[in-house]
mmCIF file of C-alpha atoms in Angstrom:
data_model
loop_
_atom_site.group_PDB
_atom_site.id
_atom_site.type_symbol
_atom_site.label_atom_id
_atom_site.label_comp_id
_atom_site.label_asym_id
_atom_site.label_seq_id
_atom_site.Cartn_x
_atom_site.Cartn_y
_atom_site.Cartn_z
ATOM 1 C CA MET A 1009 0.220 -0.114 0.468
ATOM 2 C CA ARG A 1010 1.308 3.717 -0.760
ATOM 3 C CA TYR A 1011 0.369 6.148 1.053
ATOM 4 C CA SER A 1012 1.747 9.932 0.765
ATOM 5 C CA LEU A 1013 4.397 11.990 2.597
ATOM 6 C CA SER A 1014 2.009 14.139 5.032
ATOM 7 C CA PRO A 1015 3.110 17.758 4.986
ATOM 8 C CA PHE A 1016 2.575 18.984 8.718
ATOM 9 C CA SER A 1017 5.432 16.748 9.872
ATOM 10 C CA PRO A 1018 7.943 19.768 9.522
ATOM 11 C CA ALA A 1019 11.272 18.207 7.113
ATOM 12 C CA ARG A 1020 14.712 17.780 8.093
ATOM 13 C CA SER A 1021 16.091 20.711 5.877
ATOM 14 C CA GLY A 1022 19.290 21.004 7.334
ATOM 15 C CA SER A 1023 20.803 18.894 9.941
ATOM 16 C CA ARG A 1024 21.146 20.693 13.210
ATOM 17 C CA ARG A 1025 22.315 19.529 16.643
ATOM 18 C CA ARG A 1026 19.757 21.441 19.451
ATOM 19 C CA PRO A 1027 21.710 21.474 22.657
ATOM 20 C CA GLY A 1028 20.004 20.054 24.484
ATOM 21 C CA ALA A 1029 21.013 18.548 28.736
ATOM 22 C CA TRP A 1030 23.738 15.937 26.346
ATOM 23 C CA VAL A 1031 25.825 18.319 25.847
ATOM 24 C CA ARG A 1032 26.221 19.495 29.584
ATOM 25 C CA LEU A 1033 26.819 15.915 29.909
ATOM 26 C CA ARG A 1034 29.045 15.461 27.993
ATOM 27 C CA TRP A 1035 31.756 17.719 29.238
ATOM 28 C CA LEU A 1036 30.227 17.488 32.883
ATOM 29 C CA ARG A 1037 30.890 13.272 32.913
ATOM 30 C CA PRO A 1038 34.756 13.405 32.235
ATOM 31 C CA GLY A 1039 35.413 16.797 33.969
ATOM 32 C CA LEU A 1040 34.222 14.801 36.735
ATOM 33 C CA PHE A 1041 35.829 11.082 36.441
ATOM 34 C CA ALA A 1042 39.848 13.107 35.223
ATOM 35 C CA LEU A 1043 38.782 15.232 38.571
ATOM 36 C CA GLY A 1044 38.666 11.465 41.060
ATOM 37 C CA ALA A 1045 41.760 10.171 39.066
ATOM 38 C CA VAL A 1046 43.309 13.484 39.732
ATOM 39 C CA VAL A 1047 42.523 12.811 43.285
ATOM 40 C CA VAL A 1048 42.820 9.070 43.993
ATOM 41 C CA ALA A 1049 47.065 9.320 41.970
ATOM 42 C CA ALA A 1050 47.500 12.244 44.578
ATOM 43 C CA PHE A 1051 46.955 10.706 47.014
ATOM 44 C CA VAL A 1052 48.187 7.780 46.074
ATOM 45 C CA LEU A 1053 51.528 9.063 46.096
ATOM 46 C CA TYR A 1054 51.563 11.155 48.380
ATOM 47 C CA THR A 1055 50.959 7.328 50.537
ATOM 48 C CA LEU A 1056 53.819 6.113 48.620
ATOM 49 C CA LEU A 1057 56.466 8.824 49.901
ATOM 50 C CA VAL A 1058 55.313 8.201 52.974
ATOM 51 C CA VAL A 1059 55.281 5.058 53.025
ATOM 52 C CA ARG A 1060 58.703 4.785 51.682
ATOM 53 C CA THR A 1061 60.512 7.102 54.160
ATOM 54 C CA LEU A 1062 58.632 4.868 56.451
ATOM 55 C CA ARG A 1063 61.305 2.022 54.799
ATOM 56 C CA ARG A 1064 63.979 3.714 54.189
ATOM 57 C CA ASP A 1065 64.023 5.124 58.660
ATOM 58 C CA ALA A 1066 63.400 1.383 59.132
ATOM 59 C CA GLN A 1067 66.632 -0.504 56.913
ATOM 60 C CA ARG A 1068 69.002 2.074 58.337
ATOM 61 C CA VAL A 1069 67.646 0.917 62.135
ATOM 62 C CA ALA A 1070 67.579 -2.353 61.416
ATOM 63 C CA LYS A 1071 71.175 -1.923 59.469
ATOM 64 C CA LEU A 1072 72.126 -0.374 62.827
ATOM 65 C CA TYR A 1073 70.542 -2.880 65.095
ATOM 66 C CA ALA A 1074 72.572 -6.145 62.899
ATOM 67 C CA GLU A 1075 75.374 -4.446 62.907
ATOM 68 C CA LYS A 1076 75.867 -2.038 66.150
ATOM 69 C CA ILE A 1077 73.589 -3.100 68.886
ATOM 70 C CA LEU A 1078 73.513 -7.409 68.866
ATOM 71 C CA PRO A 1079 76.258 -8.084 68.403
ATOM 72 C CA ARG A 1080 77.573 -6.124 71.395
ATOM 73 C CA ALA A 1081 74.498 -7.549 73.406
ATOM 74 C CA TYR A 1082 76.153 -11.617 72.579
ATOM 75 C CA SER A 1083 79.597 -11.031 71.577
ATOM 76 C CA ASP A 1084 81.185 -7.941 74.240
ATOM 77 C CA PRO A 1085 82.335 -9.535 77.448
ATOM 78 C CA THR A 1086 82.701 -6.039 79.244
ATOM 79 C CA ILE A 1087 78.820 -4.792 78.886
ATOM 80 C CA THR A 1088 76.487 -4.721 82.778
ATOM 81 C CA PRO A 1089 73.938 -6.595 83.398
ATOM 82 C CA GLY A 1090 72.783 -3.054 83.809
ATOM 83 C CA GLU A 1091 73.881 -1.927 80.009
ATOM 84 C CA LEU A 1092 73.000 -4.767 78.681
ATOM 85 C CA ARG A 1093 68.836 -4.652 80.194
ATOM 86 C CA LEU A 1094 68.738 -1.085 78.297
ATOM 87 C CA LEU A 1095 70.843 -3.170 75.152
ATOM 88 C CA PHE A 1096 67.978 -5.407 75.087
ATOM 89 C CA ASP A 1097 64.924 -2.763 76.372
ATOM 90 C CA LEU A 1098 66.007 -1.297 72.323
ATOM 91 C CA ILE A 1099 65.561 -4.219 70.864
ATOM 92 C CA ARG A 1100 62.300 -5.437 71.810
ATOM 93 C CA GLU A 1101 60.305 -1.344 71.516
ATOM 94 C CA MET A 1102 62.812 -1.333 68.092
ATOM 95 C CA PRO A 1103 60.075 -1.720 64.863
ATOM 96 C CA VAL A 1104 62.329 -4.060 62.896
ATOM 97 C CA ALA A 1105 62.189 -8.038 62.891
ATOM 98 C CA VAL A 1106 64.468 -10.623 64.096
ATOM 99 C CA ILE A 1107 65.441 -13.384 64.733
ATOM 100 C CA VAL A 1108 68.934 -15.597 65.883
ATOM 101 C CA THR A 1109 69.908 -18.164 65.034
ATOM 102 C CA ASP A 1110 72.937 -21.046 66.068
ATOM 103 C CA ASP A 1111 76.027 -22.331 63.217
ATOM 104 C CA THR A 1112 73.128 -24.798 61.836
ATOM 105 C CA GLY A 1113 70.802 -22.310 61.275
ATOM 106 C CA ASN A 1114 67.774 -22.707 64.334
ATOM 107 C CA PRO A 1115 66.244 -20.609 65.452
ATOM 108 C CA VAL A 1116 67.286 -19.196 69.090
ATOM 109 C CA SER A 1117 65.245 -16.332 69.741
ATOM 110 C CA TRP A 1118 62.539 -13.466 67.744
ATOM 111 C CA LYS A 1119 60.707 -11.013 67.990
ATOM 112 C CA GLY A 1120 58.579 -8.305 65.679
ATOM 113 C CA ILE A 1121 57.202 -11.318 63.056
ATOM 114 C CA ASP A 1122 54.024 -13.388 63.002
ATOM 115 C CA VAL A 1123 55.332 -16.190 65.448
ATOM 116 C CA PRO A 1124 54.605 -15.925 69.838
ATOM 117 C CA ASP A 1125 58.043 -16.287 71.094
ATOM 118 C CA THR A 1126 57.357 -18.668 73.138
ATOM 119 C CA ALA A 1127 56.440 -21.060 70.020
ATOM 120 C CA ARG A 1128 58.540 -23.486 69.927
ATOM 121 C CA SER A 1129 56.154 -26.346 68.394
ATOM 122 C CA PRO A 1130 58.567 -28.102 64.857
ATOM 123 C CA GLN A 1131 55.419 -26.186 62.881
ATOM 124 C CA ALA A 1132 56.561 -22.568 63.992
ATOM 125 C CA MET A 1133 60.556 -23.957 63.218
ATOM 126 C CA ALA A 1134 59.390 -24.651 60.065
ATOM 127 C CA ARG A 1135 57.501 -21.092 59.374
ATOM 128 C CA ILE A 1136 60.703 -18.938 61.357
ATOM 129 C CA ARG A 1137 63.219 -20.213 59.012
ATOM 130 C CA ARG A 1138 60.871 -19.166 55.816
ATOM 131 C CA VAL A 1139 60.559 -16.226 57.511
ATOM 132 C CA VAL A 1140 64.478 -16.152 57.645
ATOM 133 C CA GLU A 1141 64.910 -17.049 54.011
ATOM 134 C CA ASP A 1142 62.712 -13.629 53.415
ATOM 135 C CA MET A 1143 65.000 -12.214 55.521
ATOM 136 C CA ASP A 1144 68.006 -12.637 54.258
ATOM 137 C CA ARG A 1145 66.402 -11.762 50.640
ATOM 138 C CA SER A 1146 66.771 -8.525 51.183
ATOM 139 C CA MET A 1147 69.552 -7.905 53.974
ATOM 140 C CA PRO A 1148 72.282 -10.308 55.085
ATOM 141 C CA PRO A 1149 72.971 -11.263 57.849
ATOM 142 C CA ARG A 1150 74.869 -10.530 60.055
ATOM 143 C CA LYS A 1151 77.448 -12.504 61.329
ATOM 144 C CA VAL A 1152 78.183 -13.074 65.663
ATOM 145 C CA SER A 1153 80.506 -14.553 67.741
ATOM 146 C CA VAL A 1154 79.593 -15.505 72.000
ATOM 147 C CA PRO A 1155 82.037 -16.416 73.779
ATOM 148 C CA LEU A 1156 81.910 -19.302 76.717
ATOM 149 C CA PRO A 1157 83.187 -19.479 79.965
ATOM 150 C CA ASP A 1158 85.825 -22.631 78.478
ATOM 151 C CA ASN A 1159 87.264 -19.857 76.167
ATOM 152 C CA ARG A 1160 85.499 -21.320 73.367
ATOM 153 C CA SER A 1161 83.000 -19.196 71.109
ATOM 154 C CA LEU A 1162 79.463 -19.666 70.027
ATOM 155 C CA GLN A 1163 78.925 -19.088 65.624
ATOM 156 C CA MET A 1164 75.409 -17.438 65.698
ATOM 157 C CA GLU A 1165 73.757 -15.456 62.563
ATOM 158 C CA ILE A 1166 71.037 -12.591 62.918
ATOM 159 C CA HIS A 1167 68.637 -11.900 60.353
ATOM 160 C CA VAL A 1168 67.141 -8.099 60.492
ATOM 161 C CA ALA A 1169 64.351 -7.614 58.263
ATOM 162 C CA GLU A 1170 61.487 -5.040 58.431
ATOM 163 C CA SER A 1171 58.870 -5.790 61.182
ATOM 164 C CA ALA A 1172 55.420 -7.126 60.310
ATOM 165 C CA PHE A 1173 53.950 -3.778 61.411
ATOM 166 C CA LEU A 1174 55.915 -1.678 58.586
ATOM 167 C CA ARG A 1175 55.940 -4.474 55.535
ATOM 168 C CA ARG A 1176 51.043 -4.103 56.407
ATOM 169 C CA ILE A 1177 52.593 -0.366 55.467
ATOM 170 C CA ALA A 1178 53.407 -1.314 52.227
ATOM 171 C CA TRP A 1179 49.801 -2.134 50.670
ATOM 172 C CA MET A 1180 48.594 0.590 51.767
ATOM 173 C CA PRO A 1181 48.921 2.464 48.503
ATOM 174 C CA VAL A 1182 46.608 -0.199 47.271
ATOM 175 C CA VAL A 1183 44.001 -0.439 49.715
ATOM 176 C CA ALA A 1184 43.764 3.660 50.140
ATOM 177 C CA ALA A 1185 43.400 3.472 46.777
ATOM 178 C CA ILE A 1186 40.527 0.650 46.633
ATOM 179 C CA VAL A 1187 39.357 2.173 49.326
ATOM 180 C CA THR A 1188 38.988 5.583 47.851
ATOM 181 C CA LEU A 1189 37.885 4.120 44.384
ATOM 182 C CA VAL A 1190 35.284 2.298 46.166
ATOM 183 C CA PHE A 1191 33.863 5.255 48.326
ATOM 184 C CA ALA A 1192 33.821 7.165 44.390
ATOM 185 C CA GLY A 1193 32.406 4.680 43.263
ATOM 186 C CA ILE A 1194 29.371 4.998 45.484
ATOM 187 C CA ALA A 1195 29.112 8.543 45.538
ATOM 188 C CA PHE A 1196 28.414 8.502 42.252
ATOM 189 C CA TRP A 1197 26.091 6.300 42.122
ATOM 190 C CA GLY A 1198 24.089 8.010 44.737
ATOM 191 C CA PHE A 1199 24.628 11.357 42.568
ATOM 192 C CA VAL A 1200 23.049 8.943 39.694
ATOM 193 C CA GLN A 1201 20.596 7.896 41.966
ATOM 194 C CA ILE A 1202 19.335 10.844 43.296
ATOM 195 C CA LYS A 1203 19.716 12.315 39.948
ATOM 196 C CA SER A 1204 17.415 9.572 38.040
ATOM 197 C CA GLY A 1205 14.788 11.003 40.783
ATOM 198 C CA GLU A 1206 14.755 14.103 40.199
ATOM 199 C CA GLN A 1207 13.885 13.425 36.749
ATOM 200 C CA GLN A 1208 12.080 11.130 37.624
ATOM 201 C CA ALA A 1209 9.569 13.487 38.988
ATOM 202 C CA LEU A 1210 10.184 15.935 36.811
ATOM 203 C CA TRP A 1211 8.655 13.941 33.816
ATOM 204 C CA ALA A 1212 5.679 12.610 36.218
ATOM 205 C CA GLY A 1213 5.199 16.842 37.192
ATOM 206 C CA MET A 1214 5.306 17.941 33.380
ATOM 207 C CA THR A 1215 2.935 15.189 32.570
ATOM 208 C CA LYS A 1216 0.804 15.691 34.695
ATOM 209 C CA GLU A 1217 0.305 19.635 34.061
ATOM 210 C CA THR A 1218 0.076 19.031 30.596
ATOM 211 C CA ALA A 1219 -2.730 16.104 31.298
ATOM 212 C CA HIS A 1220 -4.587 19.003 33.011
ATOM 213 C CA GLN A 1221 -3.978 21.133 30.668
ATOM 214 C CA LEU A 1222 -5.549 19.944 27.781
ATOM 215 C CA GLY A 1223 -8.396 18.866 30.230
ATOM 216 C CA THR A 1224 -9.837 22.642 30.121
ATOM 217 C CA PRO A 1225 -10.329 23.053 26.489
ATOM 218 C CA ILE A 1226 -11.083 19.554 25.815
ATOM 219 C CA SER A 1227 -13.832 19.503 27.968
ATOM 220 C CA SER A 1228 -14.214 22.731 26.914
ATOM 221 C CA LEU A 1229 -14.989 21.588 22.747
ATOM 222 C CA SER A 1230 -17.127 18.851 24.584
ATOM 223 C CA GLY A 1231 -19.578 21.270 25.639
ATOM 224 C CA TRP A 1232 -19.104 23.357 21.671
ATOM 225 C CA LEU A 1233 -19.914 20.608 19.907
ATOM 226 C CA GLU A 1234 -23.042 19.317 21.580
ATOM 227 C CA ILE A 1235 -24.369 23.111 20.784
ATOM 228 C CA LEU A 1236 -22.973 22.614 17.740
ATOM 229 C CA LYS A 1237 -24.929 18.736 17.304
ATOM 230 C CA GLU A 1238 -28.534 20.819 18.382
ATOM 231 C CA GLU A 1239 -27.822 23.089 15.396
ATOM 232 C CA ALA A 1240 -27.651 21.289 13.502
ATOM 233 C CA GLU A 1241 -30.156 19.053 14.065
ATOM 234 C CA ALA A 1242 -32.277 22.459 13.575
ATOM 235 C CA ALA A 1243 -30.535 24.061 9.908
ATOM 236 C CA GLY A 1244 -32.345 21.219 7.248
ATOM 237 C CA ALA A 1245 -30.738 20.564 4.195
ATOM 238 C CA ARG A 1246 -26.834 22.057 5.678
ATOM 239 C CA ARG A 1247 -27.436 19.283 8.065
ATOM 240 C CA ARG A 1248 -25.561 16.852 6.170
ATOM 241 C CA ARG A 1249 -22.713 18.568 5.213
ATOM 242 C CA ALA A 1250 -22.926 19.850 9.619
ATOM 243 C CA ASP A 1251 -22.461 16.131 10.670
ATOM 244 C CA GLY A 1252 -20.080 15.566 7.958
ATOM 245 C CA VAL A 1253 -18.118 18.558 10.677
ATOM 246 C CA ILE A 1254 -18.875 17.579 13.727
ATOM 247 C CA LEU A 1255 -17.650 14.440 12.926
ATOM 248 C CA ASP A 1256 -13.763 15.384 11.921
ATOM 249 C CA MET A 1257 -13.959 17.447 15.593
ATOM 250 C CA SER A 1258 -15.403 14.660 17.518
ATOM 251 C CA HIS A 1259 -12.542 12.842 15.934
ATOM 252 C CA ASP A 1260 -10.239 15.312 16.912
ATOM 253 C CA VAL A 1261 -11.330 16.058 20.433
ATOM 254 C CA GLU A 1262 -11.574 12.515 21.354
ATOM 255 C CA ARG A 1263 -8.221 12.561 19.454
ATOM 256 C CA LEU A 1264 -6.484 15.557 22.018
ATOM 257 C CA ARG A 1265 -8.923 13.278 25.391
ATOM 258 C CA ARG A 1266 -5.989 9.925 24.003
ATOM 259 C CA ILE A 1267 -3.558 12.898 24.501
ATOM 260 C CA ALA A 1268 -3.629 14.326 28.065
ATOM 261 C CA GLN A 1269 -4.835 10.664 29.120
ATOM 262 C CA ARG A 1270 -1.147 9.176 28.063
ATOM 263 C CA PHE A 1271 0.222 12.175 29.794
ATOM 264 C CA GLY A 1272 -1.415 11.144 32.737
ATOM 265 C CA GLN A 1273 -0.527 7.794 32.064
ATOM 266 C CA ILE A 1274 3.486 7.971 31.327
ATOM 267 C CA GLY A 1275 2.962 10.075 34.793
ATOM 268 C CA SER A 1276 2.409 7.403 37.035
ATOM 269 C CA GLN A 1277 2.400 3.625 36.848
ATOM 270 C CA PRO A 1278 0.536 2.865 33.817
ATOM 271 C CA GLU A 1279 -1.585 -0.189 33.902
ATOM 272 C CA LEU A 1280 -0.721 -3.945 31.758
ATOM 273 C CA ARG A 1281 -2.924 -5.948 30.565
ATOM 274 C CA VAL A 1282 -2.577 -8.683 28.102
ATOM 275 C CA GLU A 1283 -3.960 -7.824 24.396
ATOM 276 C CA PRO A 1284 -2.829 -8.608 20.787
ATOM 277 C CA LEU A 1285 0.723 -6.622 19.271
ATOM 278 C CA ILE A 1286 -0.262 -6.356 15.799
ATOM 279 C CA PRO A 1287 -3.850 -3.812 15.922
ATOM 280 C CA VAL A 1288 -1.576 -1.726 18.042
ATOM 281 C CA ILE A 1289 0.665 -1.549 15.491
ATOM 282 C CA ASP A 1290 -2.111 -1.285 12.929
ATOM 283 C CA GLU A 1291 -3.610 1.202 14.938
ATOM 284 C CA THR A 1292 -1.446 3.515 14.893
ATOM 285 C CA LEU A 1293 -0.642 2.910 10.802
ATOM 286 C CA ASP A 1294 -4.240 3.531 9.479
ATOM 287 C CA TYR A 1295 -3.709 6.917 11.696
ATOM 288 C CA PHE A 1296 -1.740 8.093 9.235
ATOM 289 C CA ARG A 1297 -3.458 6.446 6.733
ATOM 290 C CA VAL A 1298 -5.852 8.830 6.539
ATOM 291 C CA ARG A 1299 -3.775 11.862 6.877
ATOM 292 C CA LEU A 1300 -2.038 11.792 4.646
ATOM 293 C CA PRO A 1301 -2.975 13.931 1.954
ATOM 294 C CA THR A 1302 -0.981 14.420 -1.654
ATOM 295 C CA LEU A 1303 2.376 15.837 -1.224
ATOM 296 C CA GLY A 1304 3.938 15.040 -5.037
ATOM 297 C CA ARG A 1305 5.539 11.620 -4.319
ATOM 298 C CA ASP A 1306 4.233 8.812 -2.102
ATOM 299 C CA VAL A 1307 5.570 6.362 0.774
ATOM 300 C CA GLN A 1308 4.956 2.692 0.424
ATOM 301 C CA ILE A 1309 4.942 1.169 3.662
ATOM 302 C CA GLU A 1310 5.147 -2.689 3.919
ATOM 303 C CA ARG A 1311 3.995 -4.088 7.077
ATOM 304 C CA ASN A 1312 6.009 -7.920 7.449
ATOM 305 C CA TYR A 1313 3.885 -10.032 10.937
ATOM 306 C CA ARG A 1314 4.993 -12.923 11.691
ATOM 307 C CA ALA A 1315 1.942 -14.594 14.263
ATOM 308 C CA VAL A 1316 3.192 -13.833 17.987
ATOM 309 C CA GLU A 1317 1.325 -13.990 21.085
ATOM 310 C CA GLU A 1318 0.017 -11.851 23.673
ATOM 311 C CA ILE A 1319 2.181 -9.807 25.397
ATOM 312 C CA PRO A 1320 1.429 -7.170 28.146
ATOM 313 C CA LEU A 1321 1.048 -3.944 27.614
ATOM 314 C CA ASN A 1322 -0.449 -0.924 28.033
ATOM 315 C CA ARG A 1323 -2.858 0.150 24.335
ATOM 316 C CA GLU A 1324 -2.313 4.210 24.964
ATOM 317 C CA LEU A 1325 1.681 4.367 25.761
ATOM 318 C CA LEU A 1326 2.859 1.803 23.405
ATOM 319 C CA GLY A 1327 0.446 3.291 20.152
ATOM 320 C CA TRP A 1328 2.090 6.250 20.709
ATOM 321 C CA ALA A 1329 5.575 5.067 21.173
ATOM 322 C CA PHE A 1330 4.870 4.356 17.715
ATOM 323 C CA GLU A 1331 3.508 6.318 16.519
ATOM 324 C CA ASN A 1332 6.691 9.519 17.445
ATOM 325 C CA ILE A 1333 8.519 6.908 15.489
ATOM 326 C CA ILE A 1334 6.311 7.316 12.597
ATOM 327 C CA ARG A 1335 6.497 9.690 12.445
ATOM 328 C CA ASN A 1336 10.317 10.349 12.744
ATOM 329 C CA SER A 1337 10.559 8.100 10.222
ATOM 330 C CA LEU A 1338 8.174 10.194 8.182
ATOM 331 C CA ASP A 1339 10.244 12.787 8.964
ATOM 332 C CA ALA A 1340 13.529 11.900 7.668
ATOM 333 C CA LEU A 1341 11.802 10.983 4.747
ATOM 334 C CA ALA A 1342 11.308 13.900 2.799
ATOM 335 C CA ARG A 1343 14.559 14.018 0.726
ATOM 336 C CA VAL A 1344 14.588 10.980 -0.080
ATOM 337 C CA GLU A 1345 14.376 10.756 -4.013
ATOM 338 C CA ASP A 1346 14.032 7.258 -4.665
ATOM 339 C CA ILE A 1347 10.972 5.158 -3.199
ATOM 340 C CA ALA A 1348 10.396 6.351 0.279
ATOM 341 C CA LEU A 1349 10.283 3.356 2.632
ATOM 342 C CA ILE A 1350 8.536 1.519 6.415
ATOM 343 C CA ARG A 1351 8.938 -1.828 7.336
ATOM 344 C CA VAL A 1352 6.907 -2.817 10.021
ATOM 345 C CA THR A 1353 8.160 -6.640 10.904
ATOM 346 C CA THR A 1354 7.740 -7.835 13.908
ATOM 347 C CA ASP A 1355 8.711 -11.764 14.994
ATOM 348 C CA ARG A 1356 9.573 -13.651 17.730
ATOM 349 C CA MET A 1357 12.830 -14.956 19.575
ATOM 350 C CA ASP A 1358 13.340 -16.556 23.076
ATOM 351 C CA ASN A 1359 11.825 -15.178 25.748
ATOM 352 C CA TYR A 1360 10.566 -11.583 23.734
ATOM 353 C CA VAL A 1361 8.933 -10.306 21.370
ATOM 354 C CA ARG A 1362 10.994 -8.254 18.541
ATOM 355 C CA ILE A 1363 9.200 -5.465 16.555
ATOM 356 C CA LEU A 1364 11.675 -4.222 13.975
ATOM 357 C CA PHE A 1365 10.033 -0.489 12.546
ATOM 358 C CA GLU A 1366 13.096 1.332 9.591
ATOM 359 C CA ASP A 1367 12.975 3.956 6.290
ATOM 360 C CA ASN A 1368 15.400 4.991 4.232
ATOM 361 C CA GLY A 1369 15.628 7.940 4.977
ATOM 362 C CA LYS A 1370 18.623 10.212 5.880
ATOM 363 C CA GLY A 1371 19.805 8.017 8.063
ATOM 364 C CA ILE A 1372 21.385 8.702 11.680
ATOM 365 C CA PRO A 1373 25.334 9.564 11.992
ATOM 366 C CA ALA A 1374 27.533 7.271 14.310
ATOM 367 C CA GLY A 1375 28.284 10.205 16.741
ATOM 368 C CA ASP A 1376 24.698 10.926 17.315
ATOM 369 C CA LEU A 1377 23.016 7.454 18.049
ATOM 370 C CA PRO A 1378 24.108 7.544 21.330
ATOM 371 C CA ARG A 1379 22.564 10.347 21.998
ATOM 372 C CA VAL A 1380 19.276 9.665 20.258
ATOM 373 C CA PHE A 1381 17.765 8.882 23.313
ATOM 374 C CA LEU A 1382 18.239 11.042 25.807
ATOM 375 C CA PRO A 1383 16.090 14.584 26.013
ATOM 376 C CA GLY A 1384 17.174 17.281 24.312
ATOM 377 C CA PHE A 1385 18.956 16.430 21.784
ATOM 378 C CA SER A 1386 17.389 16.556 17.772
ATOM 379 C CA THR A 1387 17.860 17.129 14.527
ATOM 380 C CA LYS A 1388 15.167 19.405 13.772
ATOM 381 C CA LYS A 1389 14.679 23.011 13.149
ATOM 382 C CA ARG A 1390 11.359 22.607 15.454
ATOM 383 C CA GLY A 1391 10.424 20.554 18.693
ATOM 384 C CA TRP A 1392 12.237 20.042 21.915
ATOM 385 C CA GLY A 1393 13.640 16.250 21.283
ATOM 386 C CA LEU A 1394 11.636 14.352 24.041
ATOM 387 C CA GLY A 1395 10.253 12.140 21.049
ATOM 388 C CA LEU A 1396 11.829 9.569 21.666
ATOM 389 C CA THR A 1397 12.371 10.151 24.841
ATOM 390 C CA PHE A 1398 8.953 9.004 25.432
ATOM 391 C CA VAL A 1399 9.374 6.170 23.750
ATOM 392 C CA LYS A 1400 12.491 4.736 25.800
ATOM 393 C CA ARG A 1401 11.088 5.837 28.987
ATOM 394 C CA ILE A 1402 7.254 4.198 27.599
ATOM 395 C CA VAL A 1403 9.542 0.272 26.473
ATOM 396 C CA GLU A 1404 12.217 0.761 29.610
ATOM 397 C CA ASP A 1405 9.979 0.997 32.491
ATOM 398 C CA TYR A 1406 6.543 1.241 32.233
ATOM 399 C CA HIS A 1407 6.632 -2.420 29.606
ATOM 400 C CA GLY A 1408 9.652 -3.646 31.019
ATOM 401 C CA GLY A 1409 11.855 -3.736 26.924
ATOM 402 C CA THR A 1410 14.381 -2.233 25.153
ATOM 403 C CA ILE A 1411 15.462 -0.006 22.638
ATOM 404 C CA ALA A 1412 17.622 0.457 20.152
ATOM 405 C CA ALA A 1413 18.872 2.746 16.706
ATOM 406 C CA ARG A 1414 21.079 1.330 14.486
ATOM 407 C CA SER A 1415 22.006 3.200 11.536
ATOM 408 C CA GLY A 1416 24.374 3.509 8.229
ATOM 409 C CA GLY A 1417 25.232 6.638 8.977
ATOM 410 C CA ALA A 1418 24.077 10.037 6.733
ATOM 411 C CA GLU A 1419 21.914 9.001 3.896
ATOM 412 C CA GLN A 1420 21.170 4.788 4.689
ATOM 413 C CA GLY A 1421 18.281 5.082 7.067
ATOM 414 C CA THR A 1422 17.115 3.920 10.358
ATOM 415 C CA THR A 1423 16.221 0.701 12.187
ATOM 416 C CA ILE A 1424 14.645 0.800 15.528
ATOM 417 C CA GLU A 1425 13.920 -2.216 17.582
ATOM 418 C CA ILE A 1426 11.939 -2.989 19.848
ATOM 419 C CA ARG A 1427 12.237 -6.054 22.983
ATOM 420 C CA LEU A 1428 9.128 -6.363 24.823
ATOM 421 C CA PRO A 1429 9.001 -9.492 27.330
ATOM 422 C CA LEU A 1430 5.864 -12.013 26.390
ATOM 423 C CA GLY A 1431 5.355 -12.371 30.000
#
């Protein structure tokens, strides 16, 4: 079947992008991300510098401990008991890990490791030996000779390394980065939720107010129609013509009433009923069929329907979504030189119904595809750029489906794919 293109939909004589919310978000989101990355990087860098300083100080203390303090405590025969107590007090307080082994490698004493100094089990000894191997890789052991009463000496090795506390501090930058990123993610999620809530409230308020504002003139028009009907009954010979005018006006008033009803439903949670899908699509196409006067060219509409099951839907809102898509297709076909074509296809997939709206119009540039459903985005000189935004809200928020736009680029046509769940 062929229908003429309607002049009431403004032709896209030029591709002019209208600034909208997406323009601000385009730079706001990368800016916030970059700022957050700078803050995290600065925090991690500062933490690394602090940890490096602590580790350097600990290494100096460990070297002093191994070269000066421990050798004197174990091997200096001139040290007094008071000095010895002082040295061991210093040993206990120093932020280093120490293990003393005999000439056969058996641990004699230790501190600053994750093994109690009273443990003597085979498992504890084996663990201490593994710690000794790790210590020797970072700092060579210090050999000391401990004199014995019989003029013999006991050969011992002192193994020194950073304490467990300092080793844990080495992980502080990583932990700090993870905590910061988690906090930033939670904060961003909260911001998105708050923003989404504000937008939902704005949508609801705007649509309810629109429905309220439409209600008054619709009621007035209905009253005037009743008066015209009464006048037509007394018009005699002119009644037939008046009846035609009244019928057309009645249809338009009913159309306005349905528009108000749609706005009222989109501002609240609409009711879904299990109904056939095909009649909803046909109703939309038939609506355009009777309102497309001749414009010197034709539009060919193909209906490729495959049998689909009844699905939960809101007839008014889903019809409104289809209407917006068809109207956009008609706008895009205004400058097509070849045969203007709109193809509507339905088929059943796994657990959903797929609906394809295809046209061979001007297409959508690849860079604009991610923004076609954002409020305020439009390539037309007129309009608010809200049509596809309403479509997305109707399909995804109210019907639990998905919607996507595809295009081969400029002058390559556009495909809108809708998927609605079976139930």
